[in-house]
XYZ file of C-alpha atoms in Angstrom:
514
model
C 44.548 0.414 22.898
C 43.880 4.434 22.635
C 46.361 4.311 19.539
C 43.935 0.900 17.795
C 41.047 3.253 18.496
C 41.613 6.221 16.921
C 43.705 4.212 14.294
C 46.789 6.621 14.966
C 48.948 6.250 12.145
C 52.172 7.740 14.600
C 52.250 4.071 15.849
C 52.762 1.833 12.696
C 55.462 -0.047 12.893
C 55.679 0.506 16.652
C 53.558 -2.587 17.352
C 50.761 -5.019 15.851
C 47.845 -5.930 16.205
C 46.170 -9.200 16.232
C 42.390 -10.588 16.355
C 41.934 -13.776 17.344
C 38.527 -14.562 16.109
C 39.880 -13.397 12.542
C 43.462 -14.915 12.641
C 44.984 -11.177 11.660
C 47.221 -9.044 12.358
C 46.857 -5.106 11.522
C 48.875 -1.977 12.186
C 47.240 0.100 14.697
C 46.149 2.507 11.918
C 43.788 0.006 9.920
C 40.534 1.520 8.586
C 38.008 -1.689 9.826
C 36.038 -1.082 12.600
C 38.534 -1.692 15.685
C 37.668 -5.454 17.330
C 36.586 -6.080 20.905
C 39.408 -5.913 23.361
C 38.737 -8.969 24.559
C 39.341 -10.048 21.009
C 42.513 -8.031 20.539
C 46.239 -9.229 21.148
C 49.587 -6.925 20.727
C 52.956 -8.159 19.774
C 56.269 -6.132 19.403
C 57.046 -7.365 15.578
C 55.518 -8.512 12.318
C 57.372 -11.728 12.780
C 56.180 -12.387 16.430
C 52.731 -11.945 14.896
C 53.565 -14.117 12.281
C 55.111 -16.695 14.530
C 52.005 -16.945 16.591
C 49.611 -17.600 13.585
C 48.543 -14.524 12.621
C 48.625 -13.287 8.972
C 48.804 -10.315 7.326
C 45.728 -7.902 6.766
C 44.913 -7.658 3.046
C 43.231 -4.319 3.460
C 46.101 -2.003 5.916
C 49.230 -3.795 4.821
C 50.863 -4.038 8.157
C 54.283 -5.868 6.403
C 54.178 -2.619 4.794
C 54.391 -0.227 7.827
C 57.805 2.244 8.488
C 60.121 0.359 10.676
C 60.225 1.085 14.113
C 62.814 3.866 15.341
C 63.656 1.811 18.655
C 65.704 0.450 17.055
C 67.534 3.464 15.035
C 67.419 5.428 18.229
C 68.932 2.551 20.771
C 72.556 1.223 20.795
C 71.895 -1.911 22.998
C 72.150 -5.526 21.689
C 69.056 -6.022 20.142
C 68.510 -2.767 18.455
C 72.198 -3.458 16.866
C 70.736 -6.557 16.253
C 67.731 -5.463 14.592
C 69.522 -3.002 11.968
C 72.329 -5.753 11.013
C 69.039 -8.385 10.111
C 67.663 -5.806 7.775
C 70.818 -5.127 6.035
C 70.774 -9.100 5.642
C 73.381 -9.928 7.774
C 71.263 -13.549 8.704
C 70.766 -14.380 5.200
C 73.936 -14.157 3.955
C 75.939 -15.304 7.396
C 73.196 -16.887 9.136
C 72.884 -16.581 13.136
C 76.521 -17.716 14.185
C 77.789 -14.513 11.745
C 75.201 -12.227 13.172
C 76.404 -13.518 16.923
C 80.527 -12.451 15.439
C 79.663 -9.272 14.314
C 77.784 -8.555 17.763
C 80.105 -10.413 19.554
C 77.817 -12.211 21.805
C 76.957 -15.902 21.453
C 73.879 -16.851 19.180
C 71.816 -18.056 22.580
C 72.351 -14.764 24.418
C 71.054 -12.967 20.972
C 68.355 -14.966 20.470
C 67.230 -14.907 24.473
C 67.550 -10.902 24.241
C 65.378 -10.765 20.405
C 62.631 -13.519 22.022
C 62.185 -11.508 25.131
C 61.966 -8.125 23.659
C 60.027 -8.948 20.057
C 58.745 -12.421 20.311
C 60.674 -13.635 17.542
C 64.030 -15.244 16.841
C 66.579 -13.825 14.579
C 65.520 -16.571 11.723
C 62.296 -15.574 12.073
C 63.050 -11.560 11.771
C 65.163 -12.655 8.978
C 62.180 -14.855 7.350
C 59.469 -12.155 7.518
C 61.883 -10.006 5.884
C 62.463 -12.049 2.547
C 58.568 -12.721 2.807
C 57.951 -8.974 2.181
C 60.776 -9.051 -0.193
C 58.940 -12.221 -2.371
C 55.865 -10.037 -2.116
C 57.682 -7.148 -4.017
C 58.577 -9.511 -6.615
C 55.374 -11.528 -6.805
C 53.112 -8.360 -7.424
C 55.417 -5.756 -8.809
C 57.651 -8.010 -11.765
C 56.840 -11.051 -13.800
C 59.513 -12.625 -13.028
C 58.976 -16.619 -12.948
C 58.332 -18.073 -9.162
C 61.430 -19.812 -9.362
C 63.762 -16.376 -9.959
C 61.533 -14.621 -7.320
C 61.831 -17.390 -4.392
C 65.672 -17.422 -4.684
C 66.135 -13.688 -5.604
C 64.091 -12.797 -2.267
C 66.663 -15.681 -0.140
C 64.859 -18.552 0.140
C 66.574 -21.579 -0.359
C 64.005 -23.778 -1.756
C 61.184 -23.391 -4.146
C 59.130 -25.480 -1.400
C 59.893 -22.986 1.679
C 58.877 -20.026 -0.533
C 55.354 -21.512 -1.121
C 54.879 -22.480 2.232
C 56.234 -19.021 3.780
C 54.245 -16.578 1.828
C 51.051 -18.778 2.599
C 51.202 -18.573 5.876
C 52.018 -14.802 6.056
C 49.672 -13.577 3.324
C 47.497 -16.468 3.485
C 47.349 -16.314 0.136
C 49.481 -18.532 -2.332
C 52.111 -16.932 -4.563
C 49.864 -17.069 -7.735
C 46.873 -16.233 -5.675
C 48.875 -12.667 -4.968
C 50.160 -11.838 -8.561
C 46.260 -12.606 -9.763
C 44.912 -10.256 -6.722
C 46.858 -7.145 -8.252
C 46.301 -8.121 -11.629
C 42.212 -8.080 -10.689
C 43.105 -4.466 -9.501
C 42.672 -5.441 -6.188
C 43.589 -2.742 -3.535
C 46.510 -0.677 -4.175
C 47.873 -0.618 -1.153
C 48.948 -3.973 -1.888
C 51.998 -3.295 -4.221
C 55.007 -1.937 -3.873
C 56.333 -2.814 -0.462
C 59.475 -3.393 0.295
C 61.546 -3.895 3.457
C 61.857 -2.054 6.685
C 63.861 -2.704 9.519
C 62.015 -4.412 12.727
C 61.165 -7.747 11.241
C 57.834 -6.606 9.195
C 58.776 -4.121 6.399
C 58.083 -0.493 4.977
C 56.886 0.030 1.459
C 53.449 1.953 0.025
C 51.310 3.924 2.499
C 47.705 1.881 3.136
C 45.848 3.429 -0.175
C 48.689 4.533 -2.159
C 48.770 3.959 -5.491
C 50.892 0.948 -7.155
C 54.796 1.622 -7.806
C 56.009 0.379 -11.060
C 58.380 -1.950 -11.950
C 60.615 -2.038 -15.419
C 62.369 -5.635 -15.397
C 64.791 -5.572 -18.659
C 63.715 -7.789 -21.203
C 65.073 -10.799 -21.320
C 67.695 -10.207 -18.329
C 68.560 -12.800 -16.157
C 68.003 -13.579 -12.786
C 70.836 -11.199 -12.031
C 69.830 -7.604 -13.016
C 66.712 -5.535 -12.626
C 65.611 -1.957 -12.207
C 62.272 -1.457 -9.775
C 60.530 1.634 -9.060
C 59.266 1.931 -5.673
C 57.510 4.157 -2.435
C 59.539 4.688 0.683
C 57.234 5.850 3.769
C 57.906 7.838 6.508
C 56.385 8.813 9.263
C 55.129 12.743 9.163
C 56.272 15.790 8.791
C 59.061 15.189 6.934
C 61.247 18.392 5.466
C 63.266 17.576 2.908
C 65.588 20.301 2.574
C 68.128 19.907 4.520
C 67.852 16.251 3.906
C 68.326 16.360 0.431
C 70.165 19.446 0.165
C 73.252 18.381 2.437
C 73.227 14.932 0.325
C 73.477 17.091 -3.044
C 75.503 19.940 -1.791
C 78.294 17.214 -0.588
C 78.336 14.731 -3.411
C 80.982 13.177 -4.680
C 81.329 13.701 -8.441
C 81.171 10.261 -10.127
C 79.714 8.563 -6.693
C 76.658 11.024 -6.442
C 74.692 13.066 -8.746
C 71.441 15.442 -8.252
C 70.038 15.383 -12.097
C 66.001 16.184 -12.894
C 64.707 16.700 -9.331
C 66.486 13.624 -7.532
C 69.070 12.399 -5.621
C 71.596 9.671 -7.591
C 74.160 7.387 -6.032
C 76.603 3.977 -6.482
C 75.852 1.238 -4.329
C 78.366 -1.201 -3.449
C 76.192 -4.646 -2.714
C 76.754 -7.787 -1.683
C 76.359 -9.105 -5.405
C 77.246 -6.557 -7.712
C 77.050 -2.577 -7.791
C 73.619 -1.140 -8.128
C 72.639 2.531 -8.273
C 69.791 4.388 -6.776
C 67.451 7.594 -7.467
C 65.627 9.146 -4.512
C 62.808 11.723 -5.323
C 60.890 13.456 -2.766
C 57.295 13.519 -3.033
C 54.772 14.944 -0.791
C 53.586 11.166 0.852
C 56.279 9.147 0.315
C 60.176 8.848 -1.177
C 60.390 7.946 -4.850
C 62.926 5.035 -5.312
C 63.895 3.406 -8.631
C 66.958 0.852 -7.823
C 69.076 -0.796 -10.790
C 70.800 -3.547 -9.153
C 72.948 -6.280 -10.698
C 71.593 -9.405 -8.625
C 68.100 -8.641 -7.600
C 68.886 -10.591 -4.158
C 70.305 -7.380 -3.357
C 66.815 -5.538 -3.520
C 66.238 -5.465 0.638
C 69.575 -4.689 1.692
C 69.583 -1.721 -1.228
C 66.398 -0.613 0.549
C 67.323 -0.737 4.118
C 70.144 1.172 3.439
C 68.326 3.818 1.215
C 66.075 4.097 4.221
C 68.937 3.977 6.608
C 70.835 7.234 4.472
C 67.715 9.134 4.626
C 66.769 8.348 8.580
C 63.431 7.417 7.122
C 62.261 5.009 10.135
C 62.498 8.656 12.749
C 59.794 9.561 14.604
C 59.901 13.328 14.103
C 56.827 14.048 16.700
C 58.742 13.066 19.295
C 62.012 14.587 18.153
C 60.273 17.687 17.551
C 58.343 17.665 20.534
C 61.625 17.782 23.110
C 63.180 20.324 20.482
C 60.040 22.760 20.757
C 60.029 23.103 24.233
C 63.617 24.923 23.953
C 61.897 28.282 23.382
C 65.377 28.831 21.283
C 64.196 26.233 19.094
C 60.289 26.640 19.255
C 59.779 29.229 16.140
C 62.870 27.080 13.477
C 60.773 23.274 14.183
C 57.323 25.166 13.690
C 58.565 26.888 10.717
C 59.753 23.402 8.691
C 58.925 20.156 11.066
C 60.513 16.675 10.685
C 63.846 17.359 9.606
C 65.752 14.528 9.266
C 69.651 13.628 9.564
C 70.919 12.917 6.380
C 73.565 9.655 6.835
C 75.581 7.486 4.557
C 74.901 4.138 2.598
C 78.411 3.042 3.753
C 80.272 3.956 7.099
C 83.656 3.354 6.204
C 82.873 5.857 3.004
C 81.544 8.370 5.473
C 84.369 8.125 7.498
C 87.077 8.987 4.967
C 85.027 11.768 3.548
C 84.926 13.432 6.933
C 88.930 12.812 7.207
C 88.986 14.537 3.655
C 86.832 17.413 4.754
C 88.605 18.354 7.623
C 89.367 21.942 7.841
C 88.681 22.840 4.259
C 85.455 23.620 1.945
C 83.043 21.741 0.889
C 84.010 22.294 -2.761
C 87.510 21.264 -1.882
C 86.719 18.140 0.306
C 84.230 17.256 -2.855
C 87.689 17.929 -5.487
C 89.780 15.380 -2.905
C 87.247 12.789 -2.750
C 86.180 12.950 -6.193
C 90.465 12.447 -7.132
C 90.619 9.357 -4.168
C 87.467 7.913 -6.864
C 88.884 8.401 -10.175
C 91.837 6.801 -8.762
C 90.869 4.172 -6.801
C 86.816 3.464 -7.250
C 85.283 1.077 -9.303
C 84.056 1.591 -12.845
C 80.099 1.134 -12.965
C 78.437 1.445 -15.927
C 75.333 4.456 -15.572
C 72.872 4.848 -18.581
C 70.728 6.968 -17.022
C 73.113 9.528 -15.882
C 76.240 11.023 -14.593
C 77.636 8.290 -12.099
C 81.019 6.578 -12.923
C 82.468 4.811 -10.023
C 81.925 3.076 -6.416
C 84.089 4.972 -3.745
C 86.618 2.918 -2.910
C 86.556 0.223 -0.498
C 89.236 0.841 2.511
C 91.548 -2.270 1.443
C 91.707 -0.737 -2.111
C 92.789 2.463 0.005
C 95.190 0.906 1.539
C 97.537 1.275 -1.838
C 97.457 5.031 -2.248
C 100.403 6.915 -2.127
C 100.654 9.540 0.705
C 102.729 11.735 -1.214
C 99.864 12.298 -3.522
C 97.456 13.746 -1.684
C 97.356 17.451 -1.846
C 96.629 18.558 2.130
C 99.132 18.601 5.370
C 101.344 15.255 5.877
C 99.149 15.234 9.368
C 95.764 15.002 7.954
C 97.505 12.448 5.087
C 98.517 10.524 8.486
C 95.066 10.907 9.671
C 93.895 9.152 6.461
C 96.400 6.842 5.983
C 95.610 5.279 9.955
C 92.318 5.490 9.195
C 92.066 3.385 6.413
C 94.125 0.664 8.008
C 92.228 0.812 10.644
C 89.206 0.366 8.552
C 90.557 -2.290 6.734
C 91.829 -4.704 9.219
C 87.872 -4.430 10.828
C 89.710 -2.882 14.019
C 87.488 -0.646 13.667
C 83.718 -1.299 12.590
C 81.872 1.908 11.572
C 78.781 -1.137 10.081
C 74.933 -0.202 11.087
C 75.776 -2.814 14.175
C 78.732 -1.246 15.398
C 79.274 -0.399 19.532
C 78.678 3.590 19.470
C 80.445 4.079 22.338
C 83.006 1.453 21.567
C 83.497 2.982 18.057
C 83.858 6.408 19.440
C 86.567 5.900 22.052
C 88.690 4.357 18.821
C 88.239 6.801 16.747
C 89.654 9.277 19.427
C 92.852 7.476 19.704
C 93.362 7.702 16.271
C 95.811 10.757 14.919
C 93.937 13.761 14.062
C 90.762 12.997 15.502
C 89.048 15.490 17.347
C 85.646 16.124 18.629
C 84.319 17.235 15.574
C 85.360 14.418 13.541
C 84.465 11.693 15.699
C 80.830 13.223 16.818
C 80.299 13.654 13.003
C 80.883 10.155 12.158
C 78.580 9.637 15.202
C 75.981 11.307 13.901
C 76.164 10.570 10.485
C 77.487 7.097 9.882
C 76.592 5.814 13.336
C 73.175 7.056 13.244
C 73.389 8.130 16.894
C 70.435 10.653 17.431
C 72.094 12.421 20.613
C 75.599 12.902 18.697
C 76.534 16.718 19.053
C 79.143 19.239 17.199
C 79.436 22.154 19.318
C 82.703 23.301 17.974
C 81.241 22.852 14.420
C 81.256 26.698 13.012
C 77.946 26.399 11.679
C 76.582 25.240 14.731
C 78.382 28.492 17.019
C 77.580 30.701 14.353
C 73.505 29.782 14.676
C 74.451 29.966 18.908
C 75.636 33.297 18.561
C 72.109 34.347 16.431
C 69.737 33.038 18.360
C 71.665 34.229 21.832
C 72.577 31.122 22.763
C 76.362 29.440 24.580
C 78.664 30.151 21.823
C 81.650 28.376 23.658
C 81.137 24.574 22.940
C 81.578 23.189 26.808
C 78.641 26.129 27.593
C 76.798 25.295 24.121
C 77.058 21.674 25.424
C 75.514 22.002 28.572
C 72.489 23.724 27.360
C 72.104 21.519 24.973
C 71.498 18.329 27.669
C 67.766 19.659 27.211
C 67.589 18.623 23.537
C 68.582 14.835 24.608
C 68.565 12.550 23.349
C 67.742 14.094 19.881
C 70.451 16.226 20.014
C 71.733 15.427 16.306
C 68.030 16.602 15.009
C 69.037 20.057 16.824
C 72.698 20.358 14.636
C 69.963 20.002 11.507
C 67.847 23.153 13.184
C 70.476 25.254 14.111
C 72.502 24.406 11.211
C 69.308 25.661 8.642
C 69.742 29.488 10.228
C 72.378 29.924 7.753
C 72.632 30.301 4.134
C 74.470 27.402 3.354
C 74.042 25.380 -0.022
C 73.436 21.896 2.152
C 70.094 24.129 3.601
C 68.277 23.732 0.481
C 67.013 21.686 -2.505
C 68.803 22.406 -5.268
C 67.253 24.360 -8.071
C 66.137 22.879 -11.149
């Protein structure tokens, strides 16, 4: 209730709000005059809001708050849940394939996702191609038809009736309200990851979207606003993703961040630009039914859905760590658009450079990735999937026949789906098999943690970076006496590697000059 009242903008996407006299549901940061208690109802999710009757408010966008980081910071069934329905694991396997890749049966999943956010996993699912139709509707001209089916729905008829009752507004009626110049805040959305989705801040100005002419159904390139929750410092963020890109997989050209996406439908390929409000995305993708699962994991690589006032709060108390968060707040960890990827990269860049685990990755490409055709820059291939991996020749790669053995186990591994390194895989689970592989140490396996994972409490104490920074600002430089000190920082200990690690003068510190 304190958070509705002083419309605290820390909570979006933590819960809703709904009127019942009005029929609406707001994020907790909306600018009208807060209602009567007595008048006010909370729910967990978008889609629980939606589910009850409640639609959308025109005016704060709630559909269009960050996602929640519950579900980025927990491991448990329904926040595994939760990040496998935004990456569109329901729409393209439905609830039974959501249930296999959990590993639970579809009742227990939907029992857990009822009790906990009021809506099933259809329903999570449903709100989530709503927000993606709304994209569509306001931000191309794409015909109704193209936009109902390239947003999931199956039918023309569930379309209409689905963005009525959410928007309360008919499709038409939507395209006509931005074309009037109604509010901003009302283009440019796109999906988040608890059920409702992230896209423009409330009273940002409209993103733009450049549809080829005359393309199909199939192909499209949209320009859009990623939110986050602030501060957010995009150094280290940015910097680590440029200073450890793969040539021909990732590019940093005119101020932005470029990469290959491998999709569900086709390969698409994404620019990220920090701005001062909000992350600049313009997606080319070859099936535009692609467009939320491109966003979730865009926001996914750059830990967008965080909460950095809480992170940073624990970290400040450290009196190590008080003066590096007030000095640049909200760091972020910088992740992966693909797990597997990740994975081999940090096999590669064992022991060695960063230049030199850049040259082995960037021969593992040429060899083995996918052509992909970039006219707007300097990206030539998809990193290789692990089946594709599975052909290399050992004797080719240019490091010790261990690490080579290390790769080569790996990537079977990988490719059987042994081992699942997916944005729903077991942490724990995942961890204790990538130990028992050869050549797997802490470091390797923590890193993956942290970085593929997304686990916020993974640590590298035996990274050198990390001792280095110990020994500077006095602290354990030994990584079992590094470790315990570092139980205070739980369980945002990852956040704490990006702190310590910015003491040095390392390329991934900074954004690359122009």
């Amino acid at each position: 209730m304190r958070a509705v009242q002083s419309k605290d903008a820390r909570f979006d996407g933590w819960f809703f709000t709904a009127v019942i006299t009005t029929r609406i549901y707001c994020r907790p940061s909306c600018p009208v005059v807060p209602p009567k208690p007595a008048n006010m109802r909370f729910y967990p999710s978008a889609a629980a809001a939606q589910q009850a009757g409640f639609r959308a408010c025109k005016r704060c966008r709630p559909d269009a708050s960050p996602g929640s980081p519950q579900w980025n910071d927990r491991a448990d069934l329904v926040a595994r849940a939760m990040r496998l329905i935004a990456d569109g694991v329901v729409d393209r396997d439905g609830v039974p394939g959501l249930a296999a890749r959990l590993g639970y049966s579809t009742r227990q999943i939907e029992r857990q996702l009822l009790a906990e956010l009021g809506a099933g996993p259809l329903a999570l699912a449903r709100a989530q191609r709503a927000q993606t139709a709304r994209v569509l509707i306001e931000t191309t001209a794409l015909p109704m038809s193209e936009v109902a089916f390239a947003a999931g729905f199956a039918s023309i008829r569930s379309f209409n009736e689905t963005v009525r009752v959410v928007f309360g507004l008919s499709p038409t009626e939507l395209r006509n309200r931005v074309a009037r110049g109604r509010p901003a805040a009302a283009v440019a959305a796109v999906p988040g990851g608890s059920g409702s989705a992230a896209g423009s801040t409330a009273g940002s100005t409209a993103g733009s979207v450049a549809t080829s002419t005359g393309a199909p159904l199939a192909s499209g390139t949209l320009s859009l606003r990623l939110p986050f929750r602030a501060p957010l410092c995009p150094d280290n963020l940015f910097g680590h993703l440029a200073a450890t890109a793969v040539p021909g997989v990732e590019e940093w050209r005119h101020g932005a961040y470029r990469r290959t996406l491998r999709l569900p439908h086709g390969p698409g390929i994404v620019e990220l630009r920090p701005l001062p409000d909000h992350i600049g995305c313009q997606l080319t993708l070859t099936d535009l039914r692609d467009l939320s699962i491109a966003i979730s994991r865009c926001r996914w690589l750059l830990d967008l859905d965080a909460d950095p006032v809480a992170v940073d709060d624990v970290l400040r108390a450290d009196p190590v760590l008080t003066e590096l968060v007030d000095k640049l707040p909200g760091r972020r960890v910088p992740r992966t658009v693909d797990g597997a990827e990740f994975a081999v990269r940090a096999v590669l860049g064992q022991q060695v450079s960063t230049a030199a685990a850049r040259t082995h990755a960037a021969r593992l490409v040429a060899a083995h990735g996918e052509p992909v055709n970039d006219q707007g820059g300097g990206l030539t291939h998809l990193f290789p999937e692990p089946a594709a991996l599975t052909e290399l020749d050992p004797d080719a790669l240019a490091f010790p026949r261990s690490r080579r053995t290390t790769l080569t186990t790996l990537v079977a591994n990988l490719a059987s789906g042994e081992i699942d390194l997916g944005v729903g895989g077991d942490w724990e689970r995942t961890r204790a098999q990538l130990a028992a592989l050869p050549g797997f140490g802490p470091w390797t396996v923590e890193t993956i943690a942290m970085r593929a994972l997304g686990d916020p409490d993974a640590f590298v104490p035996t990274d050198l970076g990390i001792r280095a920074a110990a020994r500077a600002l006095g602290l354990p430089t030994t990584p079992r006496a590094l470790a315990d000190h570092a139980t205070a920082w739980r369980p945002w200990r990852a956040y704490a590697v990006q702190y310590l690690w910015a003491t040095g003068t390392h390329p991934i510190n900074y954004l690359p000059t122009p």
